[in-house]
Amino acid sequence: MKTTLLKPEHYTRSPWKNGGGIFTDIADAHRAGAPVKDWDTLLWRFASTPIVAPGPFSHMLGIDRLQMVVGGRGLVLKSPTQEFDEREPFTIVRFAGELAIVTELEAGPVEVVNLMARRGAAEIELEALREPGNRSLFAGTHLVYAVRGDCSIRLGDEHFAIPGGGTLKIELTEPSRLALTSGLAVLGSIRILA
């Protein structure tokens, strides 16, 4: 097991793929040996972003996306064939990056957390940790993001304090157990496929 505390001052900020806003890149991974780290070499990305005005989502061919609102409320994603209801905070939606989506804001700006992965290269899961209790973690990469203030967790027999806005990156070579002991966090989990 390897753990790394990622601090907000080290996160990077980049424009959305369509240029419509700015996201905060908390953690990501690209294909090994890629000369340039860009959208074409991306394996997975865990990021947060404000959505301050209605508008189109970026087109991301071959990318699977998970998203949840962590600040504000009233977000709806609309595509020609379906609607994704994120009106209530911490509701998780899953959709394909190719889907033509336009946002609707019913109660003003929101803050969202996104976990995205290249289809066929990685499997992803996203969960809000709001209640104490044990969760099973598979072998892979896990990110515990202290979304509102400080939080603390127990991982196996070890305790970790995560400052507000910080993220604990956990790299596991075998399954483990995680328990939220205080605060509120978002857990992003990534399993790279062979």
PDB file of C-alpha atoms in Angstrom:
ATOM      1  CA  MET A   1       0.000   0.000   0.000  1.00  0.00           C
ATOM      2  CA  LYS A   2       1.226   3.487  -0.883  1.00  0.00           C
ATOM      3  CA  THR A   3      -0.469   6.694   0.273  1.00  0.00           C
ATOM      4  CA  THR A   4       0.202  10.248  -0.884  1.00  0.00           C
ATOM      5  CA  LEU A   5      -1.468  13.407   0.410  1.00  0.00           C
ATOM      6  CA  LEU A   6      -2.311  15.686  -2.525  1.00  0.00           C
ATOM      7  CA  LYS A   7      -2.626  19.321  -1.471  1.00  0.00           C
ATOM      8  CA  PRO A   8      -4.847  21.930  -3.163  1.00  0.00           C
ATOM      9  CA  GLU A   9      -1.891  24.233  -3.870  1.00  0.00           C
ATOM     10  CA  HIS A  10      -0.425  21.490  -6.092  1.00  0.00           C
ATOM     11  CA  TYR A  11      -3.586  20.851  -8.131  1.00  0.00           C
ATOM     12  CA  THR A  12      -3.467  22.171 -11.684  1.00  0.00           C
ATOM     13  CA  ARG A  13      -6.135  24.251 -13.395  1.00  0.00           C
ATOM     14  CA  SER A  14      -6.895  23.793 -17.077  1.00  0.00           C
ATOM     15  CA  PRO A  15      -9.568  24.837 -19.560  1.00  0.00           C
ATOM     16  CA  TRP A  16     -12.404  22.476 -20.333  1.00  0.00           C
ATOM     17  CA  LYS A  17     -11.892  20.544 -23.549  1.00  0.00           C
ATOM     18  CA  ASN A  18     -14.469  22.827 -25.218  1.00  0.00           C
ATOM     19  CA  GLY A  19     -13.035  25.969 -23.589  1.00  0.00           C
ATOM     20  CA  GLY A  20     -16.289  26.724 -21.750  1.00  0.00           C
ATOM     21  CA  GLY A  21     -14.827  26.811 -18.238  1.00  0.00           C
ATOM     22  CA  ILE A  22     -11.907  25.854 -16.000  1.00  0.00           C
ATOM     23  CA  PHE A  23     -11.497  22.574 -14.107  1.00  0.00           C
ATOM     24  CA  THR A  24      -9.216  21.727 -11.203  1.00  0.00           C
ATOM     25  CA  ASP A  25      -7.224  18.591 -11.987  1.00  0.00           C
ATOM     26  CA  ILE A  26      -6.777  16.769  -8.671  1.00  0.00           C
ATOM     27  CA  ALA A  27      -5.157  13.602 -10.041  1.00  0.00           C
ATOM     28  CA  ASP A  28      -4.805  11.862 -13.382  1.00  0.00           C
ATOM     29  CA  ALA A  29      -2.906   9.196 -15.304  1.00  0.00           C
ATOM     30  CA  HIS A  30      -1.808   8.990 -18.925  1.00  0.00           C
ATOM     31  CA  ARG A  31      -0.504   6.202 -21.152  1.00  0.00           C
ATOM     32  CA  ALA A  32       3.021   5.185 -20.182  1.00  0.00           C
ATOM     33  CA  GLY A  33       5.644   6.738 -22.408  1.00  0.00           C
ATOM     34  CA  ALA A  34       3.283   9.275 -23.990  1.00  0.00           C
ATOM     35  CA  PRO A  35       5.434  12.211 -25.185  1.00  0.00           C
ATOM     36  CA  VAL A  36       2.627  14.677 -24.464  1.00  0.00           C
ATOM     37  CA  LYS A  37      -0.020  14.444 -21.754  1.00  0.00           C
ATOM     38  CA  ASP A  38      -3.266  15.456 -23.426  1.00  0.00           C
ATOM     39  CA  TRP A  39      -6.856  14.263 -23.882  1.00  0.00           C
ATOM     40  CA  ASP A  40      -5.717  11.608 -26.390  1.00  0.00           C
ATOM     41  CA  THR A  41      -3.295   9.962 -23.921  1.00  0.00           C
ATOM     42  CA  LEU A  42      -5.563  10.237 -20.856  1.00  0.00           C
ATOM     43  CA  LEU A  43      -6.293   6.994 -18.976  1.00  0.00           C
ATOM     44  CA  TRP A  44      -8.253   8.606 -16.121  1.00  0.00           C
ATOM     45  CA  ARG A  45      -8.823  11.970 -14.429  1.00  0.00           C
ATOM     46  CA  PHE A  46     -10.323  13.018 -11.076  1.00  0.00           C
ATOM     47  CA  ALA A  47     -11.279  16.693 -11.101  1.00  0.00           C
ATOM     48  CA  SER A  48     -13.621  19.323  -9.715  1.00  0.00           C
ATOM     49  CA  THR A  49     -15.198  22.193 -11.610  1.00  0.00           C
ATOM     50  CA  PRO A  50     -17.746  24.940 -11.136  1.00  0.00           C
ATOM     51  CA  ILE A  51     -20.662  25.104 -13.550  1.00  0.00           C
ATOM     52  CA  VAL A  52     -21.785  28.714 -13.440  1.00  0.00           C
ATOM     53  CA  ALA A  53     -23.954  28.994 -16.561  1.00  0.00           C
ATOM     54  CA  PRO A  54     -25.985  26.620 -18.721  1.00  0.00           C
ATOM     55  CA  GLY A  55     -24.095  25.288 -21.727  1.00  0.00           C
ATOM     56  CA  PRO A  56     -22.785  22.273 -23.613  1.00  0.00           C
ATOM     57  CA  PHE A  57     -20.489  19.629 -22.165  1.00  0.00           C
ATOM     58  CA  SER A  58     -17.220  18.811 -23.920  1.00  0.00           C
ATOM     59  CA  HIS A  59     -17.359  15.990 -26.479  1.00  0.00           C
ATOM     60  CA  MET A  60     -15.041  13.213 -25.233  1.00  0.00           C
ATOM     61  CA  LEU A  61     -14.915  10.278 -27.620  1.00  0.00           C
ATOM     62  CA  GLY A  62     -14.194   6.966 -25.870  1.00  0.00           C
ATOM     63  CA  ILE A  63     -14.380   8.405 -22.335  1.00  0.00           C
ATOM     64  CA  ASP A  64     -16.733   7.148 -19.610  1.00  0.00           C
ATOM     65  CA  ARG A  65     -17.743   9.775 -17.049  1.00  0.00           C
ATOM     66  CA  LEU A  66     -19.062   9.776 -13.480  1.00  0.00           C
ATOM     67  CA  GLN A  67     -20.190  13.022 -11.876  1.00  0.00           C
ATOM     68  CA  MET A  68     -21.743  14.330  -8.669  1.00  0.00           C
ATOM     69  CA  VAL A  69     -22.693  17.759  -7.370  1.00  0.00           C
ATOM     70  CA  VAL A  70     -20.785  18.638  -4.184  1.00  0.00           C
ATOM     71  CA  GLY A  71     -21.823  22.292  -3.861  1.00  0.00           C
ATOM     72  CA  GLY A  72     -25.148  23.920  -4.723  1.00  0.00           C
ATOM     73  CA  ARG A  73     -28.146  22.069  -6.132  1.00  0.00           C
ATOM     74  CA  GLY A  74     -30.486  21.936  -9.092  1.00  0.00           C
ATOM     75  CA  LEU A  75     -28.237  20.574 -11.878  1.00  0.00           C
ATOM     76  CA  VAL A  76     -29.850  18.654 -14.741  1.00  0.00           C
ATOM     77  CA  LEU A  77     -27.947  17.230 -17.721  1.00  0.00           C
ATOM     78  CA  LYS A  78     -30.020  16.951 -20.880  1.00  0.00           C
ATOM     79  CA  SER A  79     -29.237  14.894 -23.960  1.00  0.00           C
ATOM     80  CA  PRO A  80     -31.421  14.252 -27.026  1.00  0.00           C
ATOM     81  CA  THR A  81     -32.406  10.835 -25.619  1.00  0.00           C
ATOM     82  CA  GLN A  82     -32.308  11.123 -21.822  1.00  0.00           C
ATOM     83  CA  GLU A  83     -32.018  13.360 -18.781  1.00  0.00           C
ATOM     84  CA  PHE A  84     -29.590  12.963 -15.880  1.00  0.00           C
ATOM     85  CA  ASP A  85     -31.021  14.351 -12.637  1.00  0.00           C
ATOM     86  CA  GLU A  86     -28.404  15.796 -10.270  1.00  0.00           C
ATOM     87  CA  ARG A  87     -30.756  18.195  -8.528  1.00  0.00           C
ATOM     88  CA  GLU A  88     -29.829  16.759  -5.130  1.00  0.00           C
ATOM     89  CA  PRO A  89     -26.193  16.964  -4.000  1.00  0.00           C
ATOM     90  CA  PHE A  90     -24.143  13.741  -4.014  1.00  0.00           C
ATOM     91  CA  THR A  91     -26.353  12.069  -6.630  1.00  0.00           C
ATOM     92  CA  ILE A  92     -24.043  10.146  -8.989  1.00  0.00           C
ATOM     93  CA  VAL A  93     -24.659  10.007 -12.721  1.00  0.00           C
ATOM     94  CA  ARG A  94     -22.789   7.946 -15.330  1.00  0.00           C
ATOM     95  CA  PHE A  95     -22.689   8.813 -19.012  1.00  0.00           C
ATOM     96  CA  ALA A  96     -20.582   8.425 -22.149  1.00  0.00           C
ATOM     97  CA  GLY A  97     -18.332  11.312 -23.102  1.00  0.00           C
ATOM     98  CA  GLU A  98     -19.679  11.235 -26.683  1.00  0.00           C
ATOM     99  CA  LEU A  99     -23.206  12.047 -25.538  1.00  0.00           C
ATOM    100  CA  ALA A 100     -24.372  15.515 -26.564  1.00  0.00           C
ATOM    101  CA  ILE A 101     -25.233  17.091 -23.197  1.00  0.00           C
ATOM    102  CA  VAL A 102     -26.401  20.565 -22.255  1.00  0.00           C
ATOM    103  CA  THR A 103     -26.611  21.656 -18.614  1.00  0.00           C
ATOM    104  CA  GLU A 104     -29.605  23.241 -16.958  1.00  0.00           C
ATOM    105  CA  LEU A 105     -29.146  25.111 -13.669  1.00  0.00           C
ATOM    106  CA  GLU A 106     -32.372  25.442 -11.688  1.00  0.00           C
ATOM    107  CA  ALA A 107     -30.922  27.137  -8.592  1.00  0.00           C
ATOM    108  CA  GLY A 108     -27.722  28.893  -9.642  1.00  0.00           C
ATOM    109  CA  PRO A 109     -24.108  27.743  -9.983  1.00  0.00           C
ATOM    110  CA  VAL A 110     -22.936  24.344  -8.733  1.00  0.00           C
ATOM    111  CA  GLU A 111     -19.615  22.644  -8.014  1.00  0.00           C
ATOM    112  CA  VAL A 112     -19.164  19.118  -9.352  1.00  0.00           C
ATOM    113  CA  VAL A 113     -16.617  16.335  -9.009  1.00  0.00           C
ATOM    114  CA  ASN A 114     -15.857  14.313 -12.129  1.00  0.00           C
ATOM    115  CA  LEU A 115     -14.150  10.959 -12.511  1.00  0.00           C
ATOM    116  CA  MET A 116     -13.502   9.972 -16.100  1.00  0.00           C
ATOM    117  CA  ALA A 117     -11.669   7.082 -17.740  1.00  0.00           C
ATOM    118  CA  ARG A 118     -10.814   5.840 -21.201  1.00  0.00           C
ATOM    119  CA  ARG A 119     -13.319   3.136 -22.081  1.00  0.00           C
ATOM    120  CA  GLY A 120     -11.701  -0.293 -22.043  1.00  0.00           C
ATOM    121  CA  ALA A 121      -8.570   0.979 -20.251  1.00  0.00           C
ATOM    122  CA  ALA A 122      -9.995   1.467 -16.750  1.00  0.00           C
ATOM    123  CA  GLU A 123     -13.083   0.850 -14.629  1.00  0.00           C
ATOM    124  CA  ILE A 124     -14.226   3.646 -12.323  1.00  0.00           C
ATOM    125  CA  GLU A 125     -16.499   4.124  -9.321  1.00  0.00           C
ATOM    126  CA  LEU A 126     -17.533   7.271  -7.445  1.00  0.00           C
ATOM    127  CA  GLU A 127     -19.134   7.453  -4.006  1.00  0.00           C
ATOM    128  CA  ALA A 128     -19.954  10.074  -1.388  1.00  0.00           C
ATOM    129  CA  LEU A 129     -18.632   9.154   2.065  1.00  0.00           C
ATOM    130  CA  ARG A 130     -21.147  10.799   4.384  1.00  0.00           C
ATOM    131  CA  GLU A 131     -21.706   8.175   7.067  1.00  0.00           C
ATOM    132  CA  PRO A 132     -19.160   6.297   9.173  1.00  0.00           C
ATOM    133  CA  GLY A 133     -18.794   2.671   8.206  1.00  0.00           C
ATOM    134  CA  ASN A 134     -16.541   0.183   6.473  1.00  0.00           C
ATOM    135  CA  ARG A 135     -16.196  -0.116   2.716  1.00  0.00           C
ATOM    136  CA  SER A 136     -14.256  -2.660   0.702  1.00  0.00           C
ATOM    137  CA  LEU A 137     -11.570  -1.319  -1.622  1.00  0.00           C
ATOM    138  CA  PHE A 138     -10.318  -3.365  -4.565  1.00  0.00           C
ATOM    139  CA  ALA A 139      -6.676  -3.436  -5.650  1.00  0.00           C
ATOM    140  CA  GLY A 140      -6.163  -0.241  -7.639  1.00  0.00           C
ATOM    141  CA  THR A 141      -6.034   3.532  -7.116  1.00  0.00           C
ATOM    142  CA  HIS A 142      -8.425   5.272  -4.724  1.00  0.00           C
ATOM    143  CA  LEU A 143      -8.789   8.998  -4.083  1.00  0.00           C
ATOM    144  CA  VAL A 144     -10.394  10.318  -0.883  1.00  0.00           C
ATOM    145  CA  TYR A 145     -11.222  13.999  -1.440  1.00  0.00           C
ATOM    146  CA  ALA A 146     -12.096  16.083   1.653  1.00  0.00           C
ATOM    147  CA  VAL A 147     -14.759  18.078  -0.121  1.00  0.00           C
ATOM    148  CA  ARG A 148     -16.028  20.216   2.798  1.00  0.00           C
ATOM    149  CA  GLY A 149     -13.615  20.781   5.648  1.00  0.00           C
ATOM    150  CA  ASP A 150     -11.293  18.277   7.284  1.00  0.00           C
ATOM    151  CA  CYS A 151     -12.074  14.580   7.385  1.00  0.00           C
ATOM    152  CA  SER A 152     -10.442  11.457   8.724  1.00  0.00           C
ATOM    153  CA  ILE A 153     -10.442   7.838   7.645  1.00  0.00           C
ATOM    154  CA  ARG A 154      -9.156   4.481   8.789  1.00  0.00           C
ATOM    155  CA  LEU A 155      -7.457   2.367   6.149  1.00  0.00           C
ATOM    156  CA  GLY A 156      -6.786  -1.122   7.409  1.00  0.00           C
ATOM    157  CA  ASP A 157      -5.221  -0.430  10.823  1.00  0.00           C
ATOM    158  CA  GLU A 158      -3.908   3.044   9.974  1.00  0.00           C
ATOM    159  CA  HIS A 159      -5.599   6.397  10.586  1.00  0.00           C
ATOM    160  CA  PHE A 160      -5.288   9.359   8.206  1.00  0.00           C
ATOM    161  CA  ALA A 161      -6.356  12.991   8.618  1.00  0.00           C
ATOM    162  CA  ILE A 162      -7.132  14.799   5.351  1.00  0.00           C
ATOM    163  CA  PRO A 163      -7.271  18.616   5.463  1.00  0.00           C
ATOM    164  CA  GLY A 164     -10.189  20.369   3.773  1.00  0.00           C
ATOM    165  CA  GLY A 165      -9.715  20.433   0.013  1.00  0.00           C
ATOM    166  CA  GLY A 166      -6.961  17.822   0.213  1.00  0.00           C
ATOM    167  CA  THR A 167      -7.005  14.356  -1.309  1.00  0.00           C
ATOM    168  CA  LEU A 168      -5.454  11.149  -0.036  1.00  0.00           C
ATOM    169  CA  LYS A 169      -4.274   9.035  -2.989  1.00  0.00           C
ATOM    170  CA  ILE A 170      -4.212   5.351  -2.071  1.00  0.00           C
ATOM    171  CA  GLU A 171      -2.504   2.788  -4.303  1.00  0.00           C
ATOM    172  CA  LEU A 172      -3.364  -0.781  -3.341  1.00  0.00           C
ATOM    173  CA  THR A 173      -1.818  -3.998  -4.640  1.00  0.00           C
ATOM    174  CA  GLU A 174      -4.407  -6.057  -2.744  1.00  0.00           C
ATOM    175  CA  PRO A 175      -7.933  -5.404  -1.408  1.00  0.00           C
ATOM    176  CA  SER A 176      -8.338  -3.416   1.810  1.00  0.00           C
ATOM    177  CA  ARG A 177     -10.993  -1.814   4.029  1.00  0.00           C
ATOM    178  CA  LEU A 178     -11.707   1.886   4.425  1.00  0.00           C
ATOM    179  CA  ALA A 179     -13.826   3.569   7.091  1.00  0.00           C
ATOM    180  CA  LEU A 180     -14.812   7.238   7.301  1.00  0.00           C
ATOM    181  CA  THR A 181     -14.332   8.304  10.926  1.00  0.00           C
ATOM    182  CA  SER A 182     -15.206  12.016  10.652  1.00  0.00           C
ATOM    183  CA  GLY A 183     -16.189  14.646   8.121  1.00  0.00           C
ATOM    184  CA  LEU A 184     -17.396  14.328   4.552  1.00  0.00           C
ATOM    185  CA  ALA A 185     -15.471  12.998   1.561  1.00  0.00           C
ATOM    186  CA  VAL A 186     -15.807  11.808  -2.012  1.00  0.00           C
ATOM    187  CA  LEU A 187     -14.198   8.492  -2.931  1.00  0.00           C
ATOM    188  CA  GLY A 188     -13.060   7.919  -6.495  1.00  0.00           C
ATOM    189  CA  SER A 189     -11.835   4.429  -7.374  1.00  0.00           C
ATOM    190  CA  ILE A 190      -9.934   3.349 -10.497  1.00  0.00           C
ATOM    191  CA  ARG A 191      -8.978  -0.129 -11.634  1.00  0.00           C
ATOM    192  CA  ILE A 192      -6.644  -0.276 -14.650  1.00  0.00           C
ATOM    193  CA  LEU A 193      -7.580  -3.100 -17.022  1.00  0.00           C
ATOM    194  CA  ALA A 194      -4.834  -5.310 -18.450  1.00  0.00           C
TER     195      ALA A 194
END
